[in-house]
mmCIF file of C-alpha atoms and ligand atoms in Angstrom:
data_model
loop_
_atom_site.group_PDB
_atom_site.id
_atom_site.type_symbol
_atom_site.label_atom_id
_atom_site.label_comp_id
_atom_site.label_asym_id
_atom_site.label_seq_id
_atom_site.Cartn_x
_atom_site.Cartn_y
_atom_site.Cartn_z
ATOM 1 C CA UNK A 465 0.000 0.000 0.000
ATOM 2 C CA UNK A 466 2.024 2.750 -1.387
ATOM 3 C CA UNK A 467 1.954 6.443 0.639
ATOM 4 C CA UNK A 468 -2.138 7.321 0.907
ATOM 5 C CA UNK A 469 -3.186 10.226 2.336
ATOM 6 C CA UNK A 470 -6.535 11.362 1.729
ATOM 7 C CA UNK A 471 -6.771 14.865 0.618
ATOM 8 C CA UNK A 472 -9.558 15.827 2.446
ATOM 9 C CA UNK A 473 -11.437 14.444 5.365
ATOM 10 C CA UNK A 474 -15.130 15.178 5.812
ATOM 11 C CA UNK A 475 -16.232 14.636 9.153
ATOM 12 C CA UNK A 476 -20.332 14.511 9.762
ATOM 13 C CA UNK A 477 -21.050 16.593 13.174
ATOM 14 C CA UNK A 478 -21.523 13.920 15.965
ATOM 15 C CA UNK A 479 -18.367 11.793 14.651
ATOM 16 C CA UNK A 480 -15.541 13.882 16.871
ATOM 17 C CA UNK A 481 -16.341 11.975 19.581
ATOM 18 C CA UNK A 482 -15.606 8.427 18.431
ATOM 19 C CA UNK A 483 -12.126 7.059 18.462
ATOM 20 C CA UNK A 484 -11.639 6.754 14.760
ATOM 21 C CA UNK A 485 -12.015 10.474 14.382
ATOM 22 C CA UNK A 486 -9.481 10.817 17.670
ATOM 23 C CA UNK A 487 -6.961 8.260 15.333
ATOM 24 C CA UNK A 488 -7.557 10.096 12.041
ATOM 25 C CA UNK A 489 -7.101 13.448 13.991
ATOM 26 C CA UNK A 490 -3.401 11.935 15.670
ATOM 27 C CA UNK A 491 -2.516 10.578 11.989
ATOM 28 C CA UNK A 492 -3.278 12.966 9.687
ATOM 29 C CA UNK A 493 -3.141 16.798 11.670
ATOM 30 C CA UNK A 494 -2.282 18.555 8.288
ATOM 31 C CA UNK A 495 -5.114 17.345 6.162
ATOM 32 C CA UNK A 496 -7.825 19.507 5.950
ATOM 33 C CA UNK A 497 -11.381 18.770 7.314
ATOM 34 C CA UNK A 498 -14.657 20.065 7.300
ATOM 35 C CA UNK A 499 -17.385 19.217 9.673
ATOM 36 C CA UNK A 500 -20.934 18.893 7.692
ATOM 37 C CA UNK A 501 -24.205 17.627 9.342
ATOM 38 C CA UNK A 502 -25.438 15.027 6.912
ATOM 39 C CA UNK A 503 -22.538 13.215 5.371
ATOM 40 C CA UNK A 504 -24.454 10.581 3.642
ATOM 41 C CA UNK A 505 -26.030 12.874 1.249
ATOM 42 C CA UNK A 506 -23.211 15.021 0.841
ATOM 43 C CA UNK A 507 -20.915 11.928 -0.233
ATOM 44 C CA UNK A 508 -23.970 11.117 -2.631
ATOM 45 C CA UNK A 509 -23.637 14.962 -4.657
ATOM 46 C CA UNK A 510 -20.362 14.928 -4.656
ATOM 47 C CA UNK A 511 -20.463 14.178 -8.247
ATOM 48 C CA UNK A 512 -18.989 15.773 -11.871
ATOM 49 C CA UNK A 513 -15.961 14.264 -12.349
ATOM 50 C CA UNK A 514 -14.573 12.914 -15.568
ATOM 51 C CA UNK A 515 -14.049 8.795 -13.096
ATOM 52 C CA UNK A 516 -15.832 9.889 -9.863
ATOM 53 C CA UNK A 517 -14.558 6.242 -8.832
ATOM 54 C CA UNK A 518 -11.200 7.070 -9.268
ATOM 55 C CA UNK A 519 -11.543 10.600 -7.643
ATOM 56 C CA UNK A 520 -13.951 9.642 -4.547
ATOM 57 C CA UNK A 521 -10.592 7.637 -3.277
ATOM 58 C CA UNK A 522 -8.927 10.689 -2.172
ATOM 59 C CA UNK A 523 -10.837 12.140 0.003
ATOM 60 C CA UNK A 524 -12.432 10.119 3.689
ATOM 61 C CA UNK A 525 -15.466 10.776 5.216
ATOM 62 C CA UNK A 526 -15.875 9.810 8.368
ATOM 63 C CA UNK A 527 -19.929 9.240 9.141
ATOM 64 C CA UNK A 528 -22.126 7.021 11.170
ATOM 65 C CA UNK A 529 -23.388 3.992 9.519
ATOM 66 C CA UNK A 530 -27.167 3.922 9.720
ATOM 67 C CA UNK A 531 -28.044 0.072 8.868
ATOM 68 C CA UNK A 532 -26.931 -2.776 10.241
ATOM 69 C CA UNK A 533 -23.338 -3.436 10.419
ATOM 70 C CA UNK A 534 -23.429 -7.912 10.591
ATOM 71 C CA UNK A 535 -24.363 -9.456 7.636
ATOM 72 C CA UNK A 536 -24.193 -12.618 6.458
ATOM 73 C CA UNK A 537 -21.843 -12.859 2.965
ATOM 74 C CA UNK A 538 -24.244 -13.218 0.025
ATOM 75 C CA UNK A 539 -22.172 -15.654 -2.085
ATOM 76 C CA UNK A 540 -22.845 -15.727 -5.500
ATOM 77 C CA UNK A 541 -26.261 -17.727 -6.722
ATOM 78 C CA UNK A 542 -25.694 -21.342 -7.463
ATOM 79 C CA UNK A 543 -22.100 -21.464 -6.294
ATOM 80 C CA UNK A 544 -20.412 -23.750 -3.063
ATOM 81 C CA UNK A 545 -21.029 -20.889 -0.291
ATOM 82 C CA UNK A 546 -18.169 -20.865 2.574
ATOM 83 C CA UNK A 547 -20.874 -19.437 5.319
ATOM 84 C CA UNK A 548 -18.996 -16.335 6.022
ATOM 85 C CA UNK A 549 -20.362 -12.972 8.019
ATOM 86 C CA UNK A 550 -19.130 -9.645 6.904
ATOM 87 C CA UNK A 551 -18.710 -6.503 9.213
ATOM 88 C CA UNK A 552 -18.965 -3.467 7.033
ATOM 89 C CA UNK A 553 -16.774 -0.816 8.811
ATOM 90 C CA UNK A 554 -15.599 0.904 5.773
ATOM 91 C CA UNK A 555 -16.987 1.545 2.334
ATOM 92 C CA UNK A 556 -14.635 1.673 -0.679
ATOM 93 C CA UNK A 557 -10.793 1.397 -0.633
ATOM 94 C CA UNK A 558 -7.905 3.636 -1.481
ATOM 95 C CA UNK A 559 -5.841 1.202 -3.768
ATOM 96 C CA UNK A 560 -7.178 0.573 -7.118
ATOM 97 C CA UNK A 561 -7.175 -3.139 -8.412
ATOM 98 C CA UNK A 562 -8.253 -3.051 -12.596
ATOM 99 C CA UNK A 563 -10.557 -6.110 -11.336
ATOM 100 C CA UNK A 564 -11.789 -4.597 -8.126
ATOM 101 C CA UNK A 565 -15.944 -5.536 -7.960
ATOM 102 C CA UNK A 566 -16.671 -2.282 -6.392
ATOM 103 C CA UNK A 567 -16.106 -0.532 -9.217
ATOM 104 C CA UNK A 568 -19.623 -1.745 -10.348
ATOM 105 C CA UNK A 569 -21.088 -2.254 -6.820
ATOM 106 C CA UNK A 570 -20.644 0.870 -5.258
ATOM 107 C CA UNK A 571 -20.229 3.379 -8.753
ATOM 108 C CA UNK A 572 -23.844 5.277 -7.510
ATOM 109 C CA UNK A 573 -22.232 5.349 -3.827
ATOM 110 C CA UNK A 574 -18.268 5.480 -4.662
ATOM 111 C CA UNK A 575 -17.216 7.817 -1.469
ATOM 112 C CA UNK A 576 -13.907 6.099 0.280
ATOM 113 C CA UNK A 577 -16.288 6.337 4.092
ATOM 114 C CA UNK A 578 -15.227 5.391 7.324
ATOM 115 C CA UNK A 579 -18.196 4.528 9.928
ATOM 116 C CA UNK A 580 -17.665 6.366 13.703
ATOM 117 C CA UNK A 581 -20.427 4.604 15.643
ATOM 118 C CA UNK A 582 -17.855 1.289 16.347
ATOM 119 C CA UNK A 583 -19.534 1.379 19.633
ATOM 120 C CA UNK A 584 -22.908 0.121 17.455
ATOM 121 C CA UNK A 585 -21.167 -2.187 15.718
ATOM 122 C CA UNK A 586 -19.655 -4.269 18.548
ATOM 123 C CA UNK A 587 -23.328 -4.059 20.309
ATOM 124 C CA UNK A 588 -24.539 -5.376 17.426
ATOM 125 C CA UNK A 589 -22.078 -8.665 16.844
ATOM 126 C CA UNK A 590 -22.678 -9.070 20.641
ATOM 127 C CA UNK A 591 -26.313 -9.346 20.106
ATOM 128 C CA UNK A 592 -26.064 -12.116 17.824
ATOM 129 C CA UNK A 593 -22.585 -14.118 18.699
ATOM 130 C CA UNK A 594 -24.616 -13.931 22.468
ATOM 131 C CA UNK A 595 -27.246 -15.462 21.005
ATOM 132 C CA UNK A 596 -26.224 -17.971 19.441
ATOM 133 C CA UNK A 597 -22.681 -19.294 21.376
ATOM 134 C CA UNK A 598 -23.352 -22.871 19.640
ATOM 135 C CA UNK A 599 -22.738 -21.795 16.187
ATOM 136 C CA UNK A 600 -19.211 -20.948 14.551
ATOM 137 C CA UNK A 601 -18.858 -17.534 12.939
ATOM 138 C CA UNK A 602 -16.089 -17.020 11.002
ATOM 139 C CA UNK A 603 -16.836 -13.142 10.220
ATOM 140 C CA UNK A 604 -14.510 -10.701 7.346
ATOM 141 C CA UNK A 605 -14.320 -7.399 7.457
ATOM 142 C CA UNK A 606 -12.896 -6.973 3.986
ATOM 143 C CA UNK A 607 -16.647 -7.305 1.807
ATOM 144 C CA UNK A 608 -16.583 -3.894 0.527
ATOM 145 C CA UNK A 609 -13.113 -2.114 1.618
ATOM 146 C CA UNK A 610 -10.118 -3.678 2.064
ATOM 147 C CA UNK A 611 -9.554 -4.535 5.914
ATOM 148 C CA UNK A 612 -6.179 -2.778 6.743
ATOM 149 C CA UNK A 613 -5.532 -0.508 3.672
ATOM 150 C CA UNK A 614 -6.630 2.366 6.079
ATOM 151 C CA UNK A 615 -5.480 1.068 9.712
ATOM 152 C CA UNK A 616 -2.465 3.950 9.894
ATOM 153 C CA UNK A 617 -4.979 6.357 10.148
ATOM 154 C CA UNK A 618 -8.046 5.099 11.422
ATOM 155 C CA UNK A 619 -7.081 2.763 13.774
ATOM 156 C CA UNK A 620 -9.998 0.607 13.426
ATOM 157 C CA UNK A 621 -8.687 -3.134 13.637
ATOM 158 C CA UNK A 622 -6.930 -1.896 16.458
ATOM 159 C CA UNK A 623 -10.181 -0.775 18.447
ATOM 160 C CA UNK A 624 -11.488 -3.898 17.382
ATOM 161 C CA UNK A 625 -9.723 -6.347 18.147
ATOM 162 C CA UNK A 626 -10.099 -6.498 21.722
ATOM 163 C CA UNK A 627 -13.573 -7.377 21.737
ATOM 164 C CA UNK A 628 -13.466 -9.852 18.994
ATOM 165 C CA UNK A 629 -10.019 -12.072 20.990
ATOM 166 C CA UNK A 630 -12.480 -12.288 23.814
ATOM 167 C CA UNK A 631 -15.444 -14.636 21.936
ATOM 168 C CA UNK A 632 -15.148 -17.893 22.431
ATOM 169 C CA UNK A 633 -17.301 -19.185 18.743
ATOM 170 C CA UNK A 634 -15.560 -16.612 16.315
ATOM 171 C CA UNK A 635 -12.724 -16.321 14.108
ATOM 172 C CA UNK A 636 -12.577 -12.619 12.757
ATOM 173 C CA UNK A 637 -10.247 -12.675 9.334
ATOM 174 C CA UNK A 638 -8.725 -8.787 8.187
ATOM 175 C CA UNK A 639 -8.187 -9.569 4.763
ATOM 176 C CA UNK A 640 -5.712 -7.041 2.656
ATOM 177 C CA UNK A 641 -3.695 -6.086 0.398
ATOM 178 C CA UNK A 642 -1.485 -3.667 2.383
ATOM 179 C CA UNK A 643 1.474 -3.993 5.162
ATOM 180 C CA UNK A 644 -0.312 -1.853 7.258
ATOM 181 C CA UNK A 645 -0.118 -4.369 10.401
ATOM 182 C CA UNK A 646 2.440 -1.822 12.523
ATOM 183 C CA UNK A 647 -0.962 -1.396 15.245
ATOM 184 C CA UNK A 648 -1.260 -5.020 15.431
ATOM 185 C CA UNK A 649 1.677 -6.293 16.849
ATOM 186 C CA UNK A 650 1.376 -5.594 20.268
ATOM 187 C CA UNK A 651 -2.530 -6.801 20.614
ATOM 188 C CA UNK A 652 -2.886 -10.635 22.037
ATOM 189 C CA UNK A 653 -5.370 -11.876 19.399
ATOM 190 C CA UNK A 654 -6.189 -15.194 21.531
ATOM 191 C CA UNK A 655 -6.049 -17.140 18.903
ATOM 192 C CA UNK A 656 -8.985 -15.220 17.134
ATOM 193 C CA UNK A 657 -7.902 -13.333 14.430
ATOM 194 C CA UNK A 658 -6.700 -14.487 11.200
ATOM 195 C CA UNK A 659 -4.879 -12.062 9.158
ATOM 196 C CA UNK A 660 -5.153 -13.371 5.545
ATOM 197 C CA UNK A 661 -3.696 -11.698 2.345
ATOM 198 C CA UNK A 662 -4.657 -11.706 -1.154
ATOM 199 C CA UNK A 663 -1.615 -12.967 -3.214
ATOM 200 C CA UNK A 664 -0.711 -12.847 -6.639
ATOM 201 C CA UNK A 665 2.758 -13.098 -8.627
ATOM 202 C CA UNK A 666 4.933 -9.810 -8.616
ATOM 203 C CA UNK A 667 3.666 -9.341 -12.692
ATOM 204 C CA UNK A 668 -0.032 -9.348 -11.974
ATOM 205 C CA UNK A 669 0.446 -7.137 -8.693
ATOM 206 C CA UNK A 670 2.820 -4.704 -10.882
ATOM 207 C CA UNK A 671 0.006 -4.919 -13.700
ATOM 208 C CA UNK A 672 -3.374 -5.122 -12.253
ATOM 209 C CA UNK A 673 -3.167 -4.139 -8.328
ATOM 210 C CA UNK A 674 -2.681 -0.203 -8.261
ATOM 211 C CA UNK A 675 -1.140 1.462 -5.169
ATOM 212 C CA UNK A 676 -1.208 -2.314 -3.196
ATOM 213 C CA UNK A 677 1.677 -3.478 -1.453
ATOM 214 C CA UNK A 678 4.216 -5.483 -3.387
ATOM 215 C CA UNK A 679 4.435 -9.509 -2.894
ATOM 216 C CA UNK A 680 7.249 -8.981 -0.925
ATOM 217 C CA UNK A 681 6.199 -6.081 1.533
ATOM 218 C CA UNK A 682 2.706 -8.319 1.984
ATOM 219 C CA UNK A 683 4.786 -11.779 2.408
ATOM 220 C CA UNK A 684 7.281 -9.433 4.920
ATOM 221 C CA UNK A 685 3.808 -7.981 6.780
ATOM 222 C CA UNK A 686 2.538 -11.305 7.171
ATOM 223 C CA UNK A 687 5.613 -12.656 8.815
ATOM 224 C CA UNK A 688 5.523 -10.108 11.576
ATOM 225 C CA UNK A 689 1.809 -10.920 12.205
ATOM 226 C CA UNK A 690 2.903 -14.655 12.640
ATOM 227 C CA UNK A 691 5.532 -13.696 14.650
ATOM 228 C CA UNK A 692 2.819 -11.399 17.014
ATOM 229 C CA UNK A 693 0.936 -14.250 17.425
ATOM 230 C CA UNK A 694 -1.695 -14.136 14.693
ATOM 231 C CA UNK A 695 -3.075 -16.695 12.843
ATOM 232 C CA UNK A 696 -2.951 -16.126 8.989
ATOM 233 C CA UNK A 697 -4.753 -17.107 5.810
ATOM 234 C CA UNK A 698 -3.807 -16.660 2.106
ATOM 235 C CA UNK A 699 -6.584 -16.177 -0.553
ATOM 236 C CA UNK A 700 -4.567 -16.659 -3.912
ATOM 237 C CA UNK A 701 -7.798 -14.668 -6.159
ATOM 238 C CA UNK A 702 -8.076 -13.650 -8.367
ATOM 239 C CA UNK A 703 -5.689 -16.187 -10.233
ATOM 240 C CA UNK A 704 -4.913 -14.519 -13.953
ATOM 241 C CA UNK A 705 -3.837 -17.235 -16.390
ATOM 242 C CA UNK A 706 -1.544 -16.018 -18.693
ATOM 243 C CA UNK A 707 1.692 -17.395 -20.645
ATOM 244 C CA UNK A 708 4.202 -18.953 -18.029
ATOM 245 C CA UNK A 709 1.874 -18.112 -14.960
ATOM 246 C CA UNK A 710 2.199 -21.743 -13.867
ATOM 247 C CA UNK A 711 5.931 -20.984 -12.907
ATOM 248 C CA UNK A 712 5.394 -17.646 -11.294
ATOM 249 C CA UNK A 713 2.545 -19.064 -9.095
ATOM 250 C CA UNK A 714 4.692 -21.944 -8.312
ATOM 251 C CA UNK A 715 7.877 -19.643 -7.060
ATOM 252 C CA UNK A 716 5.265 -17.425 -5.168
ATOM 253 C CA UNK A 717 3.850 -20.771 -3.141
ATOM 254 C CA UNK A 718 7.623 -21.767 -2.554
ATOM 255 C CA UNK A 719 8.540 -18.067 -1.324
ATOM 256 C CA UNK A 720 5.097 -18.057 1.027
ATOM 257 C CA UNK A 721 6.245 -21.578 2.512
ATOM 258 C CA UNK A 722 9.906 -20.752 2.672
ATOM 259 C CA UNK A 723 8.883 -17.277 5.186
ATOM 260 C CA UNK A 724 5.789 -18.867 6.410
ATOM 261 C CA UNK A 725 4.964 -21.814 8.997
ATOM 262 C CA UNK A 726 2.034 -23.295 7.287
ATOM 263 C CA UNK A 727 0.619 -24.519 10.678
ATOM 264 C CA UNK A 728 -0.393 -20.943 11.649
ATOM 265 C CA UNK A 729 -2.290 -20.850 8.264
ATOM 266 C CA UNK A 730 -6.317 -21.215 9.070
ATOM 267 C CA UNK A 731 -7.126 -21.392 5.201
ATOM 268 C CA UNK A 732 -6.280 -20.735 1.734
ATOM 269 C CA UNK A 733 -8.592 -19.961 -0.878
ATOM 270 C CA UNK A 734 -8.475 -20.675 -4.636
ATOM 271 C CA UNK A 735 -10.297 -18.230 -6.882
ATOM 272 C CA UNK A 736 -10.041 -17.430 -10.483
ATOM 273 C CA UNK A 737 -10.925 -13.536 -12.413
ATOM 274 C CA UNK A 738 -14.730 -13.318 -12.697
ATOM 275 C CA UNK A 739 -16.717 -10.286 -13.613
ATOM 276 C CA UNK A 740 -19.997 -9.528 -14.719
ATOM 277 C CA UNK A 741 -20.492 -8.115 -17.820
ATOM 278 C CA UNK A 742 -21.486 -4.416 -16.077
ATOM 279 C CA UNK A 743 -17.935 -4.629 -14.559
ATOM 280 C CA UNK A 744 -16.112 -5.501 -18.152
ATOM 281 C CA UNK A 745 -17.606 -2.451 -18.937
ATOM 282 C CA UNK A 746 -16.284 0.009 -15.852
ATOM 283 C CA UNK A 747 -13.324 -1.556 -16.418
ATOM 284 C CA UNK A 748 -12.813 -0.951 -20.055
ATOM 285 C CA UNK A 749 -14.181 2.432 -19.454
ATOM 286 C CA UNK A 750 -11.005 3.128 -16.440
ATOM 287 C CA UNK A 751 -8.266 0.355 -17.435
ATOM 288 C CA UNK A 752 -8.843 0.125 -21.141
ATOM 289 C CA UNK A 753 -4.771 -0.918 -21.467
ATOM 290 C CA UNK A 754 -5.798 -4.010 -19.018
ATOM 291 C CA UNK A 755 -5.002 -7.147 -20.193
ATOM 292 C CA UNK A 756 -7.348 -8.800 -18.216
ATOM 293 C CA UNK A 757 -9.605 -7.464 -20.807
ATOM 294 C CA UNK A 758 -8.450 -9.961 -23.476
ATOM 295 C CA UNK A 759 -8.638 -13.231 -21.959
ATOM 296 C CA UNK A 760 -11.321 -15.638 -23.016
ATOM 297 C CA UNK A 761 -14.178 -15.849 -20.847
ATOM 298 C CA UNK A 762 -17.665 -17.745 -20.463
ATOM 299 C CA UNK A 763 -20.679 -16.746 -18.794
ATOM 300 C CA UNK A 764 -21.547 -18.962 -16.145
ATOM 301 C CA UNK A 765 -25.669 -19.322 -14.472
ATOM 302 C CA UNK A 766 -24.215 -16.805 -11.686
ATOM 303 C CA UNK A 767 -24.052 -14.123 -14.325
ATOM 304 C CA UNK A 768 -20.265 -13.881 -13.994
ATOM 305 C CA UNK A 769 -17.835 -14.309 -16.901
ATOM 306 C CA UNK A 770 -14.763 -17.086 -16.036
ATOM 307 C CA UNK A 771 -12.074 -18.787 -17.766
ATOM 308 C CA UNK A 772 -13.740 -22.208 -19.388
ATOM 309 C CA UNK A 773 -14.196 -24.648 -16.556
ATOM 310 C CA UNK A 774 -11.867 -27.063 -17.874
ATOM 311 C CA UNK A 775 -9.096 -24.243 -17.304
ATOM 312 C CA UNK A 776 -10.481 -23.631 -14.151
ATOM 313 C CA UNK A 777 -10.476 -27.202 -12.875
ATOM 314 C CA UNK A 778 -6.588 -27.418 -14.088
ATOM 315 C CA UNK A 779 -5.689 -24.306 -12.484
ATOM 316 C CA UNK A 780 -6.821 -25.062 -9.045
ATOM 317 C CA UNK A 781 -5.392 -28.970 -8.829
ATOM 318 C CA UNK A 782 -2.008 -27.366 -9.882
ATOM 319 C CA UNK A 783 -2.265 -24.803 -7.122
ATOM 320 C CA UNK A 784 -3.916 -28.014 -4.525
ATOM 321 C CA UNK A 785 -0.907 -29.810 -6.018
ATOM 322 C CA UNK A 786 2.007 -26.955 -5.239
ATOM 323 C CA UNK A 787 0.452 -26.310 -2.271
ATOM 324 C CA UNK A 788 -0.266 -29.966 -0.835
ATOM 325 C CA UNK A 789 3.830 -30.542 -1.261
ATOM 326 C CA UNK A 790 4.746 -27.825 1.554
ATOM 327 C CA UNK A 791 1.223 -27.981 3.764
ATOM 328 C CA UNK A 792 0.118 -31.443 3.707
ATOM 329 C CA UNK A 793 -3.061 -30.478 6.055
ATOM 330 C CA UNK A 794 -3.715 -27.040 5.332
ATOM 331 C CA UNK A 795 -7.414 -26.424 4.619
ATOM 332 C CA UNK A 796 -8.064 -25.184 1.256
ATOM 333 C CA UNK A 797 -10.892 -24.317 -0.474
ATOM 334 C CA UNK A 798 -12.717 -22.535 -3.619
ATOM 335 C CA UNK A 799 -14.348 -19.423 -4.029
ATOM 336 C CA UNK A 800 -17.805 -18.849 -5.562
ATOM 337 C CA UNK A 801 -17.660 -22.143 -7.611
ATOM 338 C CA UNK A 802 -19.685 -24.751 -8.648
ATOM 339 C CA UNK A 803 -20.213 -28.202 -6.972
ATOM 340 C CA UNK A 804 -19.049 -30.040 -10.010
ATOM 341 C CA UNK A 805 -15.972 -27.772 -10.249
ATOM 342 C CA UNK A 806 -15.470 -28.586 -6.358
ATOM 343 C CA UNK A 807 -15.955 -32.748 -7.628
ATOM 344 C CA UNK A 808 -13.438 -32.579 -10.227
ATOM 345 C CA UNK A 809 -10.747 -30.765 -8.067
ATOM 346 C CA UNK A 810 -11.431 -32.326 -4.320
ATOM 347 C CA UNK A 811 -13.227 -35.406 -5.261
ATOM 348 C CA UNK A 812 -16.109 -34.177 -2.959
ATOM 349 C CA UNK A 813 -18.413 -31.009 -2.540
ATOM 350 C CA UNK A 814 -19.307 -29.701 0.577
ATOM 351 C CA UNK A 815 -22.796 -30.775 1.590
ATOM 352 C CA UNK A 816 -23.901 -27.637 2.884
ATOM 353 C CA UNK A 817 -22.691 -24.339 3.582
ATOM 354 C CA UNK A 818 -22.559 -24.778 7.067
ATOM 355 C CA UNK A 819 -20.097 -27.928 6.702
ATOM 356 C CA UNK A 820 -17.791 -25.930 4.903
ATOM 357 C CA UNK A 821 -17.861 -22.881 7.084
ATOM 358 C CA UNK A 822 -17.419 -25.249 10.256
ATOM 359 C CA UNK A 823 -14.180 -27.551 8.637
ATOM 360 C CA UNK A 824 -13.024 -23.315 9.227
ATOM 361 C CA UNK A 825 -12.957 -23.742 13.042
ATOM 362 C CA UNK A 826 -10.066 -23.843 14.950
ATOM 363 C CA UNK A 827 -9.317 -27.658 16.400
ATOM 364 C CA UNK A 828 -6.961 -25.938 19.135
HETATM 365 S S1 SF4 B 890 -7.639 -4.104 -2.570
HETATM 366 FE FE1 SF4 B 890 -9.593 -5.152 -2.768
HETATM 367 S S2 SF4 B 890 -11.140 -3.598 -2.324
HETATM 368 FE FE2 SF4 B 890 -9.204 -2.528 -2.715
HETATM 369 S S3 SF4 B 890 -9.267 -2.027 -4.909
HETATM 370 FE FE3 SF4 B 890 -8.197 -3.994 -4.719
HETATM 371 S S4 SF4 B 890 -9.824 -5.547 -4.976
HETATM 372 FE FE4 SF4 B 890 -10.833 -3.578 -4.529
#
């Protein structure tokens, strides 16, 4: 995550007295910031530029979130669902991959937002994870922003955390592309937070992943989180196929094992590009040099365009393969695929959601 700084922080009146706005405040004293008293429908005008996707990264608005912050993960229709919850703390993110679903999802909402009212959200996850103390939730923050890209500033996994090490039938997962871990270190995560990353080769990083840390600084970042304690998890999507990317995925596995102990790994995910056709579109319209443009594609019946399943199904039993000779045990799965994709890599599909999401919980 390469040197962000917002240009401008918007701040709606109410928000100073949360401890995201004290962080931002600490982090970022030379930014300008205006105090409004309805920042939802200000961050909805603020409209008229030539990629208002693009230019509503650069400046923060810090707001309180008005609907309900625990959600479960709506999965994609038809495909093996991993029972996930999401916590939506943020809204948007300040690096710019050319794949990046928000562009579509949030282009009538695009402002980067930061929600004050954390004291909400935690009442909230209490509510249900009280509720229900049976049942495993293994909960992401990293739905529609990217779970540490903004931690320097806001401070938010860092206010978090504390709450979340202390439930006994949770594992919360901060899923990134950025180093930003520095506020981490010095938390005891009890075992309850994973800190996963989403990998790729250098090329497709240097290519595709704009303003993201480099393999190396991510591979470096999640070395110091194992080292702090921290469980971690790698989710290697989108995979890109391209000419020789057999060998670079192969080297990246070996460097990953080589820094990594794979028995502090809670999961790996397997993923390959998908978009819908509206998102082809945003991002011919913003990274028409892409080459992710060019590839061919099918539509599958979740409306998403992927590489032909037999590509698909060789792609992910090379990766099982690569990965299987350096973590014999390591529990690996796919993302938004179909059962029969799941048969012809594993040999088995998941017989419900709930089986899948529970193989997630931690045996120690
Ligand atoms: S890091 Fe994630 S959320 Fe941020 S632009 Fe890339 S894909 Fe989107």
């Amino acid at each position: 995550m390469v040197n962000f700084v917002p240009q401008e922080l918007i701040v709606e009146r109410g928000s100073e007295s949360s401890p995201i706005y004290r962080n931002l405040r600490r982090a970022l004293p030379e930014v300008p910031l205006t105090i409004i008293d309805e920042a939802g429908a200000a961050a909805l005008a603020d409209a008229g530029q030539a990629d208002l996707f693009g230019a509503a990264k650069k400046k923060l608005y810090l707001m309180r979130h008005r609907g309900e912050f625990f959600k479960k993960c709506p999965g994609s229709d038809g495909q093996v669902c991993c029972n996930y919850f999401v916590i939506n703390f943020a809204s948007n993110c300040p690096m710019d991959c050319s794949y990046c679903y928000l562009q579509e999802y949030l282009q009538d909402n695009p402002a980067l937002k930061v929600f004050s009212n954390i004291d909400d959200l935690i009442d909230e996850a209490d509510r249900t994870l009280q509720k229900h103390r049976g049942v495993f939730f293994r909960i992401g923050t990293g739905e529609i922003t990217d779970s540490l890209a903004l931690e320097p500033y806001t401070g938010m996994a860092r206010e978090l955390i504390p709450y979340f090490a202390e439930q006994p039938n949770i594992l919360l997962e901060l899923k990134t592309k950025s180093a930003s871990v520095e506020s981490l270190l010095d938390l005891d995560p009890k075992g309850r937070v994973v800190v996963a990353w989403s990998m790729n080769p250098e090329r497709v990083i240097a290519l595709e992943e704009h303003d993201t840390a480099s393999f190396h600084q991510r591979l470096a970042a999640a070395r110091r989180c194992q080292d702090a304690g921290y469980r971690l998890g790698f989710h290697f999507d989108p995979m890109i196929e391209y000419e020789g990317w057999q060998a670079d995925y192969q080297a990246m596995l070996e460097e990953i094992f080589a820094t990594i102990d794979w028995r502090r790994l809670s999961w790996l995910s397997l993923g390959v590009l998908r978009e819908t056709p509206g998102l082809k579109r945003r991002m011919r319209e913003r990274y028409p040099q892409s080459r992710l443009l060019t590839g061919e594609q099918v539509l599958c019946p979740d409306g998403k365009m992927r590489y032909f399943q037999p590509l698909r199904v060789e792609m992910y039993r090379n990766m099982v393969r690569w990965i299987r000779r350096h973590a014999p045990t390591v529990k690996v799965y796919l993302c938004m695929e179909s059962r029969e994709v799941w048969q012809q890599v594993f040999g088995f599909a998941p017989a419900c959601e709930k089986e899948l999401g529970n193989q997630m919980a931690p045996r120690a």
